[in-house]
Backbone atoms as SQL, in Angstrom:
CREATE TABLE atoms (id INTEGER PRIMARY KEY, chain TEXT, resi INTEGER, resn TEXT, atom TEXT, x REAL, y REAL, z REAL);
INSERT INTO atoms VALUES
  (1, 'A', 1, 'UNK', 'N', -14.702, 5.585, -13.247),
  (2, 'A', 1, 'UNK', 'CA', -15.854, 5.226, -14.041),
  (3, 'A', 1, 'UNK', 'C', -16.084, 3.720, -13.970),
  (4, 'A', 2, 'UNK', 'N', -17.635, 2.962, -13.749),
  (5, 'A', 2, 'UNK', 'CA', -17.633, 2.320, -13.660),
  (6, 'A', 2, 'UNK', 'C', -18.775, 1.475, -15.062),
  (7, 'A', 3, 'UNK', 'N', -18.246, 0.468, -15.717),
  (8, 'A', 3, 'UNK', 'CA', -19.340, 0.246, -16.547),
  (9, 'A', 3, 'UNK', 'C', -20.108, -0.937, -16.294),
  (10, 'A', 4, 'UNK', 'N', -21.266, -1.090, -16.878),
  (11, 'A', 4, 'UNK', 'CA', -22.299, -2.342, -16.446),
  (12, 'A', 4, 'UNK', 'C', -22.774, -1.970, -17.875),
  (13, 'A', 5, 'UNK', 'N', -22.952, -3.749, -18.106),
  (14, 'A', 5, 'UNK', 'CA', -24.141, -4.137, -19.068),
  (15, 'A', 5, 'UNK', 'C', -25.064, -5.313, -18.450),
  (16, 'A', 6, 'UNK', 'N', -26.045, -5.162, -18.955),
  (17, 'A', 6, 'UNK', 'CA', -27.374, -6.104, -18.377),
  (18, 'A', 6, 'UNK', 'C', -27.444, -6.947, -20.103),
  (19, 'A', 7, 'UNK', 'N', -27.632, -8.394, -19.415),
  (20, 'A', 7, 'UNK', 'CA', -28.156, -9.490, -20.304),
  (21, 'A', 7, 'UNK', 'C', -29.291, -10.238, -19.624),
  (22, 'A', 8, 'UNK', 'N', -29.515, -11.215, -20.437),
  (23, 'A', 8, 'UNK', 'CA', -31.095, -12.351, -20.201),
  (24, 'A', 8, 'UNK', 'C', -31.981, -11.815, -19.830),
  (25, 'A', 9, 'UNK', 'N', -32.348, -11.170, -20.437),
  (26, 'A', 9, 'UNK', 'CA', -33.662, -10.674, -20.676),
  (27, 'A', 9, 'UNK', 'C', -34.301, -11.364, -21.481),
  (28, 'A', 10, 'UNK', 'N', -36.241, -11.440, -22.070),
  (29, 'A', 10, 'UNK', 'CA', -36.392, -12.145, -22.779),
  (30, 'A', 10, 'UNK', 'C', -38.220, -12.169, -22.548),
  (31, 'A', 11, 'UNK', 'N', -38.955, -13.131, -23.450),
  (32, 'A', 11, 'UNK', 'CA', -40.142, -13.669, -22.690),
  (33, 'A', 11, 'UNK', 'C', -40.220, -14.922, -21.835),
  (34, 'A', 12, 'UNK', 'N', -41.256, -14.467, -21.184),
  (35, 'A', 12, 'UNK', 'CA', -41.406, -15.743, -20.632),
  (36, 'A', 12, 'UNK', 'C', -42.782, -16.106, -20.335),
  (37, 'A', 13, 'UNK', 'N', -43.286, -17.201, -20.062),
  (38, 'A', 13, 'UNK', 'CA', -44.894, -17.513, -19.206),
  (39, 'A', 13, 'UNK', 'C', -44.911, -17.026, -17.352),
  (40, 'A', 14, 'UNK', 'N', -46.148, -16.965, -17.594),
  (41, 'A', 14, 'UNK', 'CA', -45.991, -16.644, -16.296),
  (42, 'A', 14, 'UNK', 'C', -46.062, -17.995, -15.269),
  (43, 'A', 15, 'UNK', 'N', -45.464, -17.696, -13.713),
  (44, 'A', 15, 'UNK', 'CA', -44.604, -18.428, -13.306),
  (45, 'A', 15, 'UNK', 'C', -43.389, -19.072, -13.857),
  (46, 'A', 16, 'UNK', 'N', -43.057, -18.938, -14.832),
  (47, 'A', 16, 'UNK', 'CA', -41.494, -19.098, -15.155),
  (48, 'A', 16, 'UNK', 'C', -40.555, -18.583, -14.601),
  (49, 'A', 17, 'UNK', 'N', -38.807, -18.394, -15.324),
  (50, 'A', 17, 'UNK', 'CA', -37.835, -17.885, -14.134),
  (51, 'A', 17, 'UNK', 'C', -37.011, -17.158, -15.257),
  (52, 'A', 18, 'UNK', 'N', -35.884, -16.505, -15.248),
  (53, 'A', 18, 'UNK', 'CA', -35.422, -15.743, -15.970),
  (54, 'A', 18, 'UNK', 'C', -34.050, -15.579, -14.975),
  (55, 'A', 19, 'UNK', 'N', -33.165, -15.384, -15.549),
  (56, 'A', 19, 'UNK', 'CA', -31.697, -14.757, -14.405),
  (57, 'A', 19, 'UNK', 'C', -30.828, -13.848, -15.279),
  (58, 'A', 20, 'UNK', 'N', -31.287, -12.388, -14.847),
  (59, 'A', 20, 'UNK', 'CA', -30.628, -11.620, -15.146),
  (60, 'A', 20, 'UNK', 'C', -29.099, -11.301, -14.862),
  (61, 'A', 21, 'UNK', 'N', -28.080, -11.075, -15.579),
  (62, 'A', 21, 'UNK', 'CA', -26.733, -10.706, -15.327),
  (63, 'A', 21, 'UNK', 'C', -26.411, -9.468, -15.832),
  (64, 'A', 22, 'UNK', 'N', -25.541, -8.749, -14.682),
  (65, 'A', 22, 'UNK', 'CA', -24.842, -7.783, -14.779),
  (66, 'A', 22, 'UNK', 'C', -23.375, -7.803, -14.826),
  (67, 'A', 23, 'UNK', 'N', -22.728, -6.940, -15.924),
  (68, 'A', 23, 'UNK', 'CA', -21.238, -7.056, -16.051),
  (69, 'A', 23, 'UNK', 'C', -20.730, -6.193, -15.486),
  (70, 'A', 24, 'UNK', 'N', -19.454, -5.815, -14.634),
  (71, 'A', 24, 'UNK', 'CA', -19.338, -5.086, -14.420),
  (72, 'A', 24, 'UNK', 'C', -17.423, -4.631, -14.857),
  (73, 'A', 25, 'UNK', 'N', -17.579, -3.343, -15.059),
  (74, 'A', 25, 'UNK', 'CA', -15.910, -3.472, -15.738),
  (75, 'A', 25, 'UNK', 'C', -15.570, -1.349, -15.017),
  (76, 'A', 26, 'UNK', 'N', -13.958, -1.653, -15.732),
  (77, 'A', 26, 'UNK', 'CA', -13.898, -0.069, -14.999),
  (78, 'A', 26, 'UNK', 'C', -12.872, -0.136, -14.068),
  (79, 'A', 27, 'UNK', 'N', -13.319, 0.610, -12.949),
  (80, 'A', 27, 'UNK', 'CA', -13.317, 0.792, -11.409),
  (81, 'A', 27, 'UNK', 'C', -13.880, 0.180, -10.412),
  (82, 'A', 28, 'UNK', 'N', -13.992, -1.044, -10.881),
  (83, 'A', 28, 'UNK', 'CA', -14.920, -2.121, -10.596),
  (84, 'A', 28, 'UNK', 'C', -14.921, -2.192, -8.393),
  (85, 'A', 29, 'UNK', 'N', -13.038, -2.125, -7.824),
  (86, 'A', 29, 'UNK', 'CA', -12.321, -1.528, -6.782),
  (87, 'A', 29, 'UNK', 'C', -13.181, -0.704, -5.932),
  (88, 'A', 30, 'UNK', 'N', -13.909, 0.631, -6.534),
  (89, 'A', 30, 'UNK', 'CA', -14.544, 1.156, -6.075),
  (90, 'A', 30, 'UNK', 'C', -16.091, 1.271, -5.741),
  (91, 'A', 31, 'UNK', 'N', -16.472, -0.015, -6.330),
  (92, 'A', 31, 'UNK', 'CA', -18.293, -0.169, -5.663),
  (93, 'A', 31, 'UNK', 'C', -18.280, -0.849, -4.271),
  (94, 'A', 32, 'UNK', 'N', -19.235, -0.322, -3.970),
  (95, 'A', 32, 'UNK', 'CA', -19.798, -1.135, -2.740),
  (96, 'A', 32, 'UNK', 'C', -21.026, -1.557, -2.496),
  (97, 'A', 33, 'UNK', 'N', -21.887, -1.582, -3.189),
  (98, 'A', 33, 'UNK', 'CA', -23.090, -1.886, -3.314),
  (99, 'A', 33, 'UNK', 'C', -24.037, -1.347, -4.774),
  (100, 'A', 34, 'UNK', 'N', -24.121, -2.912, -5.215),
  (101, 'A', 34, 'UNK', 'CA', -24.663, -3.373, -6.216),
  (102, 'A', 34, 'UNK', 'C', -26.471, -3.201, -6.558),
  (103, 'A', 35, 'UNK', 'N', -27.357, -2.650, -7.414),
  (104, 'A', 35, 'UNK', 'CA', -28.633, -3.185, -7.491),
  (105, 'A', 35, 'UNK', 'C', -29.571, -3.228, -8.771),
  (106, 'A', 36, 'UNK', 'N', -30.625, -3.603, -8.724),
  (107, 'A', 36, 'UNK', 'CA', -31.114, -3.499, -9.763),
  (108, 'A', 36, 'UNK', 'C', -32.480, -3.168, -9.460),
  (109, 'A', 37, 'UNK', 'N', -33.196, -2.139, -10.570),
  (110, 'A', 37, 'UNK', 'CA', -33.828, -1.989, -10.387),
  (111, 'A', 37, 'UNK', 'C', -35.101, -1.713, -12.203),
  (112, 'A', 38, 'UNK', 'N', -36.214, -1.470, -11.934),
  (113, 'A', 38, 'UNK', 'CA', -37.286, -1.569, -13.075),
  (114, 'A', 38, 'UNK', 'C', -38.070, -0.689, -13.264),
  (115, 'A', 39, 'UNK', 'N', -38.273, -0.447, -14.540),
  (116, 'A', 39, 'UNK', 'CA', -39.264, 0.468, -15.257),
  (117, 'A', 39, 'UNK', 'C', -39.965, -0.088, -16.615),
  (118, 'A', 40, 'UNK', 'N', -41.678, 0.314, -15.620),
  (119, 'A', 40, 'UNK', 'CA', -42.070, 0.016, -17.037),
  (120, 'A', 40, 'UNK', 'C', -42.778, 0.698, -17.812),
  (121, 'A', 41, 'UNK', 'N', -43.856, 0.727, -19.045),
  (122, 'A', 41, 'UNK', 'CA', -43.970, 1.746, -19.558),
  (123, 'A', 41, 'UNK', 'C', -45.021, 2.653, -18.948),
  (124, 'A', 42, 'UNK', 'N', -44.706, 4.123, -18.730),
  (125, 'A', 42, 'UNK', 'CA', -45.641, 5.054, -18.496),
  (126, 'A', 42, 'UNK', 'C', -45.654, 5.116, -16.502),
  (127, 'A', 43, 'UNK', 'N', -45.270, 4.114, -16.025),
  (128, 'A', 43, 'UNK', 'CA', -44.460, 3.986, -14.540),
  (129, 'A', 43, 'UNK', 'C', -42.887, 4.764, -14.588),
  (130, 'A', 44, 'UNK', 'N', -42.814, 5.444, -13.492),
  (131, 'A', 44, 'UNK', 'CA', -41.509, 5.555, -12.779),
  (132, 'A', 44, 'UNK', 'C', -40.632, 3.833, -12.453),
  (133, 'A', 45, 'UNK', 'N', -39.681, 4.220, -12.496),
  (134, 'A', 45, 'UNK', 'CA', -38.040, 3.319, -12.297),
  (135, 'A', 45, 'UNK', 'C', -38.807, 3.199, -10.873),
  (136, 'A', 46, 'UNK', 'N', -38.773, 1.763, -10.521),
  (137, 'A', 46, 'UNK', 'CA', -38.965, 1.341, -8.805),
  (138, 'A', 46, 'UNK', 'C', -37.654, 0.180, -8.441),
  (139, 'A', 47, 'UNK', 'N', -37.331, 0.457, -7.190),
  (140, 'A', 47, 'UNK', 'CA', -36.443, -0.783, -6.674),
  (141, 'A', 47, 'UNK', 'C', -36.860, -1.558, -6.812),
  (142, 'A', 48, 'UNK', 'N', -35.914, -2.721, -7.439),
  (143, 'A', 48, 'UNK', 'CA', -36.219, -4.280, -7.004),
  (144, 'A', 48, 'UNK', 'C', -35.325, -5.011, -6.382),
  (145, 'A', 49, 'UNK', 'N', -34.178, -4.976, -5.723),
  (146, 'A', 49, 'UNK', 'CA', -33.280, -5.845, -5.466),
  (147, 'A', 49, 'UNK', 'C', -31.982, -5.084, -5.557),
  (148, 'A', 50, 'UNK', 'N', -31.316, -5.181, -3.954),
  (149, 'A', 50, 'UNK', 'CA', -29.522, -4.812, -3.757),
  (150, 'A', 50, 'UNK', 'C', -28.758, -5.670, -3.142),
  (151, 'A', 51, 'UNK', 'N', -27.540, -5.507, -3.381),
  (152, 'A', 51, 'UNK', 'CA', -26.827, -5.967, -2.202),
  (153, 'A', 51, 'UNK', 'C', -25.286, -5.619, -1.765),
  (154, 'A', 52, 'UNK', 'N', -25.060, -5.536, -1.071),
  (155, 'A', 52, 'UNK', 'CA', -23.225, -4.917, -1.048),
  (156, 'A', 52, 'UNK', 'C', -22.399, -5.897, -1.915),
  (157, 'A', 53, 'UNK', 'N', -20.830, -5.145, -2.595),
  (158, 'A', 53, 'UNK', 'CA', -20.459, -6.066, -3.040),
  (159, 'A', 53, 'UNK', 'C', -19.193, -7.103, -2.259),
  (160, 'A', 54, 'UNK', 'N', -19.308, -6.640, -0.949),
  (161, 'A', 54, 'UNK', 'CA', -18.780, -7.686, -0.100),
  (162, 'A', 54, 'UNK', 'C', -19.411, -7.411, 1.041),
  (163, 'A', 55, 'UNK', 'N', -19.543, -8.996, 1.887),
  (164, 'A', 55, 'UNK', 'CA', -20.487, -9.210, 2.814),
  (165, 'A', 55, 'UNK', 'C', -22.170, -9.675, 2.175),
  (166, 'A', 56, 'UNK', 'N', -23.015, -9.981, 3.211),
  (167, 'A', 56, 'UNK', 'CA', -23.670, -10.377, 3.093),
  (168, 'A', 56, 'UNK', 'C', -25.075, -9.538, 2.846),
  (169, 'A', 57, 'UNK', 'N', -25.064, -8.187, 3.246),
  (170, 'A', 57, 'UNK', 'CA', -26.321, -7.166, 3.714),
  (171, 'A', 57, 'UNK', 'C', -27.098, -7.373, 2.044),
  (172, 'A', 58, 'UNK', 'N', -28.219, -7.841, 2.328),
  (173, 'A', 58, 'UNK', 'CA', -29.276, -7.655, 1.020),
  (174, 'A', 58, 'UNK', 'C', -30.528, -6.765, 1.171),
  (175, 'A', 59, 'UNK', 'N', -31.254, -6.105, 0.416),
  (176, 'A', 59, 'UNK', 'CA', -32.250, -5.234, 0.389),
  (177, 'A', 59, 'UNK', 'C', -33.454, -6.008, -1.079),
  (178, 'A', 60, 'UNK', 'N', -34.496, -6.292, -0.485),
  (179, 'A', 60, 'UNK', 'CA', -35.692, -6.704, -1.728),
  (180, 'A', 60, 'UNK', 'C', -37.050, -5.734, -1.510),
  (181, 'A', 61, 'UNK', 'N', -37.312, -5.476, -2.220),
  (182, 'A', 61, 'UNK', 'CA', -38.654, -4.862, -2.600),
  (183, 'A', 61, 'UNK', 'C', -39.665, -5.828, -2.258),
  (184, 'A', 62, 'UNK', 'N', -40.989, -5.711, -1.202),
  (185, 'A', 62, 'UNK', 'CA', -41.549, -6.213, -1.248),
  (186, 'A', 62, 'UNK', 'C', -42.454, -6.622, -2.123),
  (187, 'A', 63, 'UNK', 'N', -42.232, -6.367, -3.400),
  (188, 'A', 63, 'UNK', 'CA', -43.244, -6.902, -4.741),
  (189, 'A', 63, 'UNK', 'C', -42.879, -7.832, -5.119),
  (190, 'A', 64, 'UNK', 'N', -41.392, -8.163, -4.609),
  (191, 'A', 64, 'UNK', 'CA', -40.603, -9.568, -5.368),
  (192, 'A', 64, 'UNK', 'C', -39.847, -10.243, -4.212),
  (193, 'A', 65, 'UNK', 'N', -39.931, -10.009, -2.872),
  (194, 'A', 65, 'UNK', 'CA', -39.484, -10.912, -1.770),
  (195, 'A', 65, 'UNK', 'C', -39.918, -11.831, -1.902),
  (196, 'A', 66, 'UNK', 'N', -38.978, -13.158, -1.799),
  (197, 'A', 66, 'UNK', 'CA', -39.667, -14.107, -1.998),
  (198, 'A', 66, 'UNK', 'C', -39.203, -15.162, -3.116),
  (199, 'A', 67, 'UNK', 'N', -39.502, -13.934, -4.045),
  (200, 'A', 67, 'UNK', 'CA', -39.719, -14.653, -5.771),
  (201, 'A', 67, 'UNK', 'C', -38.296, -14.441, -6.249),
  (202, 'A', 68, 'UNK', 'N', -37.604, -13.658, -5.867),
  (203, 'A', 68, 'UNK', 'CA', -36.457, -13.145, -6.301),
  (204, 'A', 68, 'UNK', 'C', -35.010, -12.878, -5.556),
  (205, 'A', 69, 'UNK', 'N', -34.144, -13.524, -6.354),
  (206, 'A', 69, 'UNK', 'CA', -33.015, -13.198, -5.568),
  (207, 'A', 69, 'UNK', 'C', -31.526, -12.879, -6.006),
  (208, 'A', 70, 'UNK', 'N', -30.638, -11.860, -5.226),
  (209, 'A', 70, 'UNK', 'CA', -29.683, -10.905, -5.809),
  (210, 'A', 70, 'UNK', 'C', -28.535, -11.305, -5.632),
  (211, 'A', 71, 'UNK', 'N', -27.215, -11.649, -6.375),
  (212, 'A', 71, 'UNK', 'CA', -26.304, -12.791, -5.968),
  (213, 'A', 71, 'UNK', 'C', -25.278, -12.084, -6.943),
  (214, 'A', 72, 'UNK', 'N', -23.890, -12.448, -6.345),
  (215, 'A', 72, 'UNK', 'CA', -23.030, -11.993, -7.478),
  (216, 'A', 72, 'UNK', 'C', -21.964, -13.081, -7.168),
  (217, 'A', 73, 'UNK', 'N', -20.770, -12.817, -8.337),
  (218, 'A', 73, 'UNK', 'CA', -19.626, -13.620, -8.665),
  (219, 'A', 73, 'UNK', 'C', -18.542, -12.708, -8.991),
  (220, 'A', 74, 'UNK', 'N', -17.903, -12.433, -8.093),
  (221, 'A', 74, 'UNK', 'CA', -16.906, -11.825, -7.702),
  (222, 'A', 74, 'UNK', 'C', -15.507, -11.924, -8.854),
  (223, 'A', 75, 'UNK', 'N', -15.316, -13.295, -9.036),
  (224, 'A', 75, 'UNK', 'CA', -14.216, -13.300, -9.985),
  (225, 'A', 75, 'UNK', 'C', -14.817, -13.503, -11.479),
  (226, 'A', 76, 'UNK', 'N', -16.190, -12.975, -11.491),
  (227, 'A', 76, 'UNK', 'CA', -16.545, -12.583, -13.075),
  (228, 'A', 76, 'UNK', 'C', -17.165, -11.308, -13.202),
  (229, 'A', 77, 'UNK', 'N', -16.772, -10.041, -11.921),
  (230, 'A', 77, 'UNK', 'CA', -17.288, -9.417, -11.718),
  (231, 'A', 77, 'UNK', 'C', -18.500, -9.082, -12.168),
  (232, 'A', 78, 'UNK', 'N', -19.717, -9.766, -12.117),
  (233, 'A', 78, 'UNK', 'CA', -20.792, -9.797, -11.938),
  (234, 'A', 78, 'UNK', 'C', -21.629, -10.044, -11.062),
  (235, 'A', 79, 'UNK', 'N', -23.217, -9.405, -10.960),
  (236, 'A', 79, 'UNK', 'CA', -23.835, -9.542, -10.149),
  (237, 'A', 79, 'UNK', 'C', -25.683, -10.234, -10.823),
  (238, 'A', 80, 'UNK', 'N', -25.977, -11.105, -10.156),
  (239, 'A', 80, 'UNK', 'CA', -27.429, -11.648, -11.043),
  (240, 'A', 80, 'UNK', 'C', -28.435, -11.278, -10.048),
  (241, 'A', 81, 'UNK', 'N', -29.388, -11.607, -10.848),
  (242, 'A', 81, 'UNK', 'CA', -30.839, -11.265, -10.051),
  (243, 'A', 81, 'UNK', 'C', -31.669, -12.518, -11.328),
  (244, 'A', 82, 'UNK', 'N', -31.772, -13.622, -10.093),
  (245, 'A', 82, 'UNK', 'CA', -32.926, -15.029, -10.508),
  (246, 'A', 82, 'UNK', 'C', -34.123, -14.294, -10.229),
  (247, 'A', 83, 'UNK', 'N', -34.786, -14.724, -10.836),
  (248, 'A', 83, 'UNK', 'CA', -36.467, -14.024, -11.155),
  (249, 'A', 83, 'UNK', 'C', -37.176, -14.831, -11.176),
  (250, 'A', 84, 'UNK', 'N', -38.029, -16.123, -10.246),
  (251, 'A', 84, 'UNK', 'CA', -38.940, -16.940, -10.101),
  (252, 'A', 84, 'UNK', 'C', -39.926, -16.695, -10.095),
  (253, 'A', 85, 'UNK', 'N', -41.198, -17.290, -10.233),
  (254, 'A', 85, 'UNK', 'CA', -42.536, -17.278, -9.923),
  (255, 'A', 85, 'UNK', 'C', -43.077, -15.605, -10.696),
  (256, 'A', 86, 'UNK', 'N', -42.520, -15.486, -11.958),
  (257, 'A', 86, 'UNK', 'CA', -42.698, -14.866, -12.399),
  (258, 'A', 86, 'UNK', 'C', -44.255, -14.198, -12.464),
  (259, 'A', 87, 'UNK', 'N', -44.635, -12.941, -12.583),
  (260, 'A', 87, 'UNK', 'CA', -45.802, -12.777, -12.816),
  (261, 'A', 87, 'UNK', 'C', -46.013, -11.179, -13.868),
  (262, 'A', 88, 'UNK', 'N', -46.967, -11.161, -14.548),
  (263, 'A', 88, 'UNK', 'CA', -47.388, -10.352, -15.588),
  (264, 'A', 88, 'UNK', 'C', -46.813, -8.852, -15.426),
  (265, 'A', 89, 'UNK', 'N', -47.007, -8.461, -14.168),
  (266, 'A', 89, 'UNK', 'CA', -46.904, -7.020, -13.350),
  (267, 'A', 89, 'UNK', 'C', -44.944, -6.848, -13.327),
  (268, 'A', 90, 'UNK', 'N', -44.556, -7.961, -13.628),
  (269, 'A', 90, 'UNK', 'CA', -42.897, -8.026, -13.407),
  (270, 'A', 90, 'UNK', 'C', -42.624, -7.553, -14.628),
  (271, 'A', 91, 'UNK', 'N', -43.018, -7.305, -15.757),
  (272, 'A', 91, 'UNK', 'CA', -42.839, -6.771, -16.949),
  (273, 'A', 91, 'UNK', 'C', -42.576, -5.820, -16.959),
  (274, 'A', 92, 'UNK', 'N', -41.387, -5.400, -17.530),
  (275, 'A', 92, 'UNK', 'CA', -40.831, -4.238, -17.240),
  (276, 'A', 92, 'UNK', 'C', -39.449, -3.958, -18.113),
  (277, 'A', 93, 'UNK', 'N', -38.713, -3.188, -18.153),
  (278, 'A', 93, 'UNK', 'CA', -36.884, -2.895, -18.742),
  (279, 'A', 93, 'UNK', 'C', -35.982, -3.038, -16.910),
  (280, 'A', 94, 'UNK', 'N', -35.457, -4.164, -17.027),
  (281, 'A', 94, 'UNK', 'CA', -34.548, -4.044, -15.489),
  (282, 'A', 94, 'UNK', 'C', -33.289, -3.315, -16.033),
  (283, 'A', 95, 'UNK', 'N', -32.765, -2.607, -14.637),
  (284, 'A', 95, 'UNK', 'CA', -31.288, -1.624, -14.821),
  (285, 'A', 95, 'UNK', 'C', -30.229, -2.190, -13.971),
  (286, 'A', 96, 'UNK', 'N', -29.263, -2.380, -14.226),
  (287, 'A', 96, 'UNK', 'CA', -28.134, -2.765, -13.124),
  (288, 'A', 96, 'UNK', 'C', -27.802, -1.500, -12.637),
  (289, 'A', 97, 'UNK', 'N', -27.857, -1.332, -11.605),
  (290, 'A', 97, 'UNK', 'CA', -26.716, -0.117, -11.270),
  (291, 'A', 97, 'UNK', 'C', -25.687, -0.310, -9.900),
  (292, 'A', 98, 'UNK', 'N', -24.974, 0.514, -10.062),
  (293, 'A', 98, 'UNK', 'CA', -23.562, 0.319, -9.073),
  (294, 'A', 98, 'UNK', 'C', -23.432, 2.065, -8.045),
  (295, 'A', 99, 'UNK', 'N', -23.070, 1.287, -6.918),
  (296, 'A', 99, 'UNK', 'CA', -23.013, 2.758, -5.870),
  (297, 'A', 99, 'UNK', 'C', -21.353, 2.624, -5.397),
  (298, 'A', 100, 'UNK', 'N', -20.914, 3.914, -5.497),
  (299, 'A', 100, 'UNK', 'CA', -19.524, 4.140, -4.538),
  (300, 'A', 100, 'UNK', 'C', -19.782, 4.091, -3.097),
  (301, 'A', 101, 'UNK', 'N', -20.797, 4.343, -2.428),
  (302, 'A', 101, 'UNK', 'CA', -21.426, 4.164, -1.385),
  (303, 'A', 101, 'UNK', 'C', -22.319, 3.252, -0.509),
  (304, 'A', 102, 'UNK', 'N', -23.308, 3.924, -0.166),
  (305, 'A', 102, 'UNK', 'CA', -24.429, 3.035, 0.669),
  (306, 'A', 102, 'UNK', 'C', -25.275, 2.001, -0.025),
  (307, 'A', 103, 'UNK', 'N', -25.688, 0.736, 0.777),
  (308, 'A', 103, 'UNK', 'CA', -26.457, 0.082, -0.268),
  (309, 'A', 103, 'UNK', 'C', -27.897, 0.673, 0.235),
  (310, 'A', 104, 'UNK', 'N', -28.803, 0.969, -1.162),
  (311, 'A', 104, 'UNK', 'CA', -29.688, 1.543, -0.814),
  (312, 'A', 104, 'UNK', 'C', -30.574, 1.305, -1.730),
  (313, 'A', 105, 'UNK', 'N', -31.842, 1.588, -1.504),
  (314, 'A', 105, 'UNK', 'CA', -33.297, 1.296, -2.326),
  (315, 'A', 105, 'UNK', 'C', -33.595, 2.499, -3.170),
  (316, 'A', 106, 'UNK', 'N', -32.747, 3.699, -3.297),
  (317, 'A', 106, 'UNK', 'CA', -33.042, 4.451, -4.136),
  (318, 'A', 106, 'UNK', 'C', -32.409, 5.006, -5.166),
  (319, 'A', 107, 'UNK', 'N', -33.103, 5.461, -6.361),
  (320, 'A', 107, 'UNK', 'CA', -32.148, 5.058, -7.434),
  (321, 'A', 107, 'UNK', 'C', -31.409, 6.288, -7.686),
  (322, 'A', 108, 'UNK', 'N', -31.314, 7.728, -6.359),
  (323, 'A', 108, 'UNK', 'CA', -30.448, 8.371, -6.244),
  (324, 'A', 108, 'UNK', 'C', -29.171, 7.888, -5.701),
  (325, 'A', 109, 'UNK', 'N', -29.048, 6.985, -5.391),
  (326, 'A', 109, 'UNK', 'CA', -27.943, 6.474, -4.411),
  (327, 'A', 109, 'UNK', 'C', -27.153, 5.487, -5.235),
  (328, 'A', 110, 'UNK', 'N', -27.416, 5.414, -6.660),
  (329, 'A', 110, 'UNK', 'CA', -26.182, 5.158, -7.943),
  (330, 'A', 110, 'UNK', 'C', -25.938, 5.820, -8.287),
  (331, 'A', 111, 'UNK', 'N', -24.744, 6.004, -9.033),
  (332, 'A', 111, 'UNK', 'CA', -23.720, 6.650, -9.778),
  (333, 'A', 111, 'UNK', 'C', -23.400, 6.383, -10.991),
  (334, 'A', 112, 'UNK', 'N', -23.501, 4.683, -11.624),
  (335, 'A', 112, 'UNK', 'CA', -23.780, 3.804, -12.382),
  (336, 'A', 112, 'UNK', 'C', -24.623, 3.115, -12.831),
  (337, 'A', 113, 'UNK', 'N', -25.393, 3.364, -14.309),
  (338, 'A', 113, 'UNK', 'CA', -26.018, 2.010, -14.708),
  (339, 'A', 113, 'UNK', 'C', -26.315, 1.706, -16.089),
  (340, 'A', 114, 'UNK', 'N', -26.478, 0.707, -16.032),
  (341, 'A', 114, 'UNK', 'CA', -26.417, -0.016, -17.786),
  (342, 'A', 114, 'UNK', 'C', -27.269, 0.581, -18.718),
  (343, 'A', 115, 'UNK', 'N', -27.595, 0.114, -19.682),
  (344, 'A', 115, 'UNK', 'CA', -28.208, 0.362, -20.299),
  (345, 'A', 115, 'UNK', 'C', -29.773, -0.801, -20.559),
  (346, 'A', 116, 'UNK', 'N', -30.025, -1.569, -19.837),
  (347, 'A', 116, 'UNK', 'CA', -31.184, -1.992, -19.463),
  (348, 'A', 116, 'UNK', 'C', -31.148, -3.219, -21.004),
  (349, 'A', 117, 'UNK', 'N', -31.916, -4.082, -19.775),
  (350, 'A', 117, 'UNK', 'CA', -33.088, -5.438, -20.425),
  (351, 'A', 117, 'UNK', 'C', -34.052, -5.511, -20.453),
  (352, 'A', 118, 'UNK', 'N', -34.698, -6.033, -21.552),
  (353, 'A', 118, 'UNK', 'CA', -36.146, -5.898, -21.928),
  (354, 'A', 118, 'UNK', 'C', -37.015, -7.452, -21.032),
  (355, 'A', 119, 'UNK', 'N', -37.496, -7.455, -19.639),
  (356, 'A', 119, 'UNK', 'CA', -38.156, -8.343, -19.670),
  (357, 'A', 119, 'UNK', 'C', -39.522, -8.051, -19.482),
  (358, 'A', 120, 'UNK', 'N', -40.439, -9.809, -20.306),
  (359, 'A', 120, 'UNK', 'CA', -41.754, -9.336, -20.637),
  (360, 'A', 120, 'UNK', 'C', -42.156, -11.020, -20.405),
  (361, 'A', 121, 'UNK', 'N', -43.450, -10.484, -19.199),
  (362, 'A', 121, 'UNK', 'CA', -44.129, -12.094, -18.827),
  (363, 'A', 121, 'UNK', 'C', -45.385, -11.895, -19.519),
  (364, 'A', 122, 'UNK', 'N', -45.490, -13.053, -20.158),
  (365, 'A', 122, 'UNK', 'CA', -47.060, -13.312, -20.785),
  (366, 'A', 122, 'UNK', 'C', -48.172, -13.937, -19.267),
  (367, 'A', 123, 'UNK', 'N', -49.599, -13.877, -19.726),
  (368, 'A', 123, 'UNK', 'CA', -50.071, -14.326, -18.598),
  (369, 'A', 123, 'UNK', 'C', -50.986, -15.209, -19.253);
């Protein structure tokens, strides 16, 4: 079993930045690829951002290439996602989730995930 909680969440203006963190605790041994992803209201959960948790291989959603980027810290077993150039449409609840497997863009391909952050851009 693996657990995650999501923090920094919050408001913000638009173009502002935000950096979400994920904790990760457990079976921590057994992930291999990390991601996060968003839902907002009355929308389906869409990818935003993966990456393995060793090595370099990253995966971004083209709605936030660019603006956004997926990074972790190994000896705080955590993983972040910086959120730049914020914009209105980014409003949403983000999810951390964790895979025993493949890194992948779909949110069948976790096994793990938090219980979500509330972020919300004004415009």
């Amino acid at each position: 079993q693996v657990q995650l909680v999501e923090s920094g969440g919050g408001l913000v203006q638009a173009g502002g930045s935000l950096r979400l963190s994920c904790a990760a605790s457990g079976r921590t041994y057994s992930v291999n690829a990390m991601g996060w992803f968003r839902q907002a209201p009355g929308k389906e959960r869409e990818f935003v951002a993966a990456l393995r948790w060793s090595g370099s291989a990253t995966l971004y959603a083209d709605s936030v290439k660019g603006r956004f980027t997926i990074s972790r810290d190994n000896a705080k077993n955590t993983v972040y996602l910086q959120m730049n150039s914020l914009k209105p449409e980014d409003t949403a609840v983000y999810y951390c989730a964790a895979s025993t497997m493949l890194i992948s863009s779909t949110a069948s391909g976790y096994g793990y995930w938090g219980q979500g952050t509330q972020v919300t851009v004004s415009s």
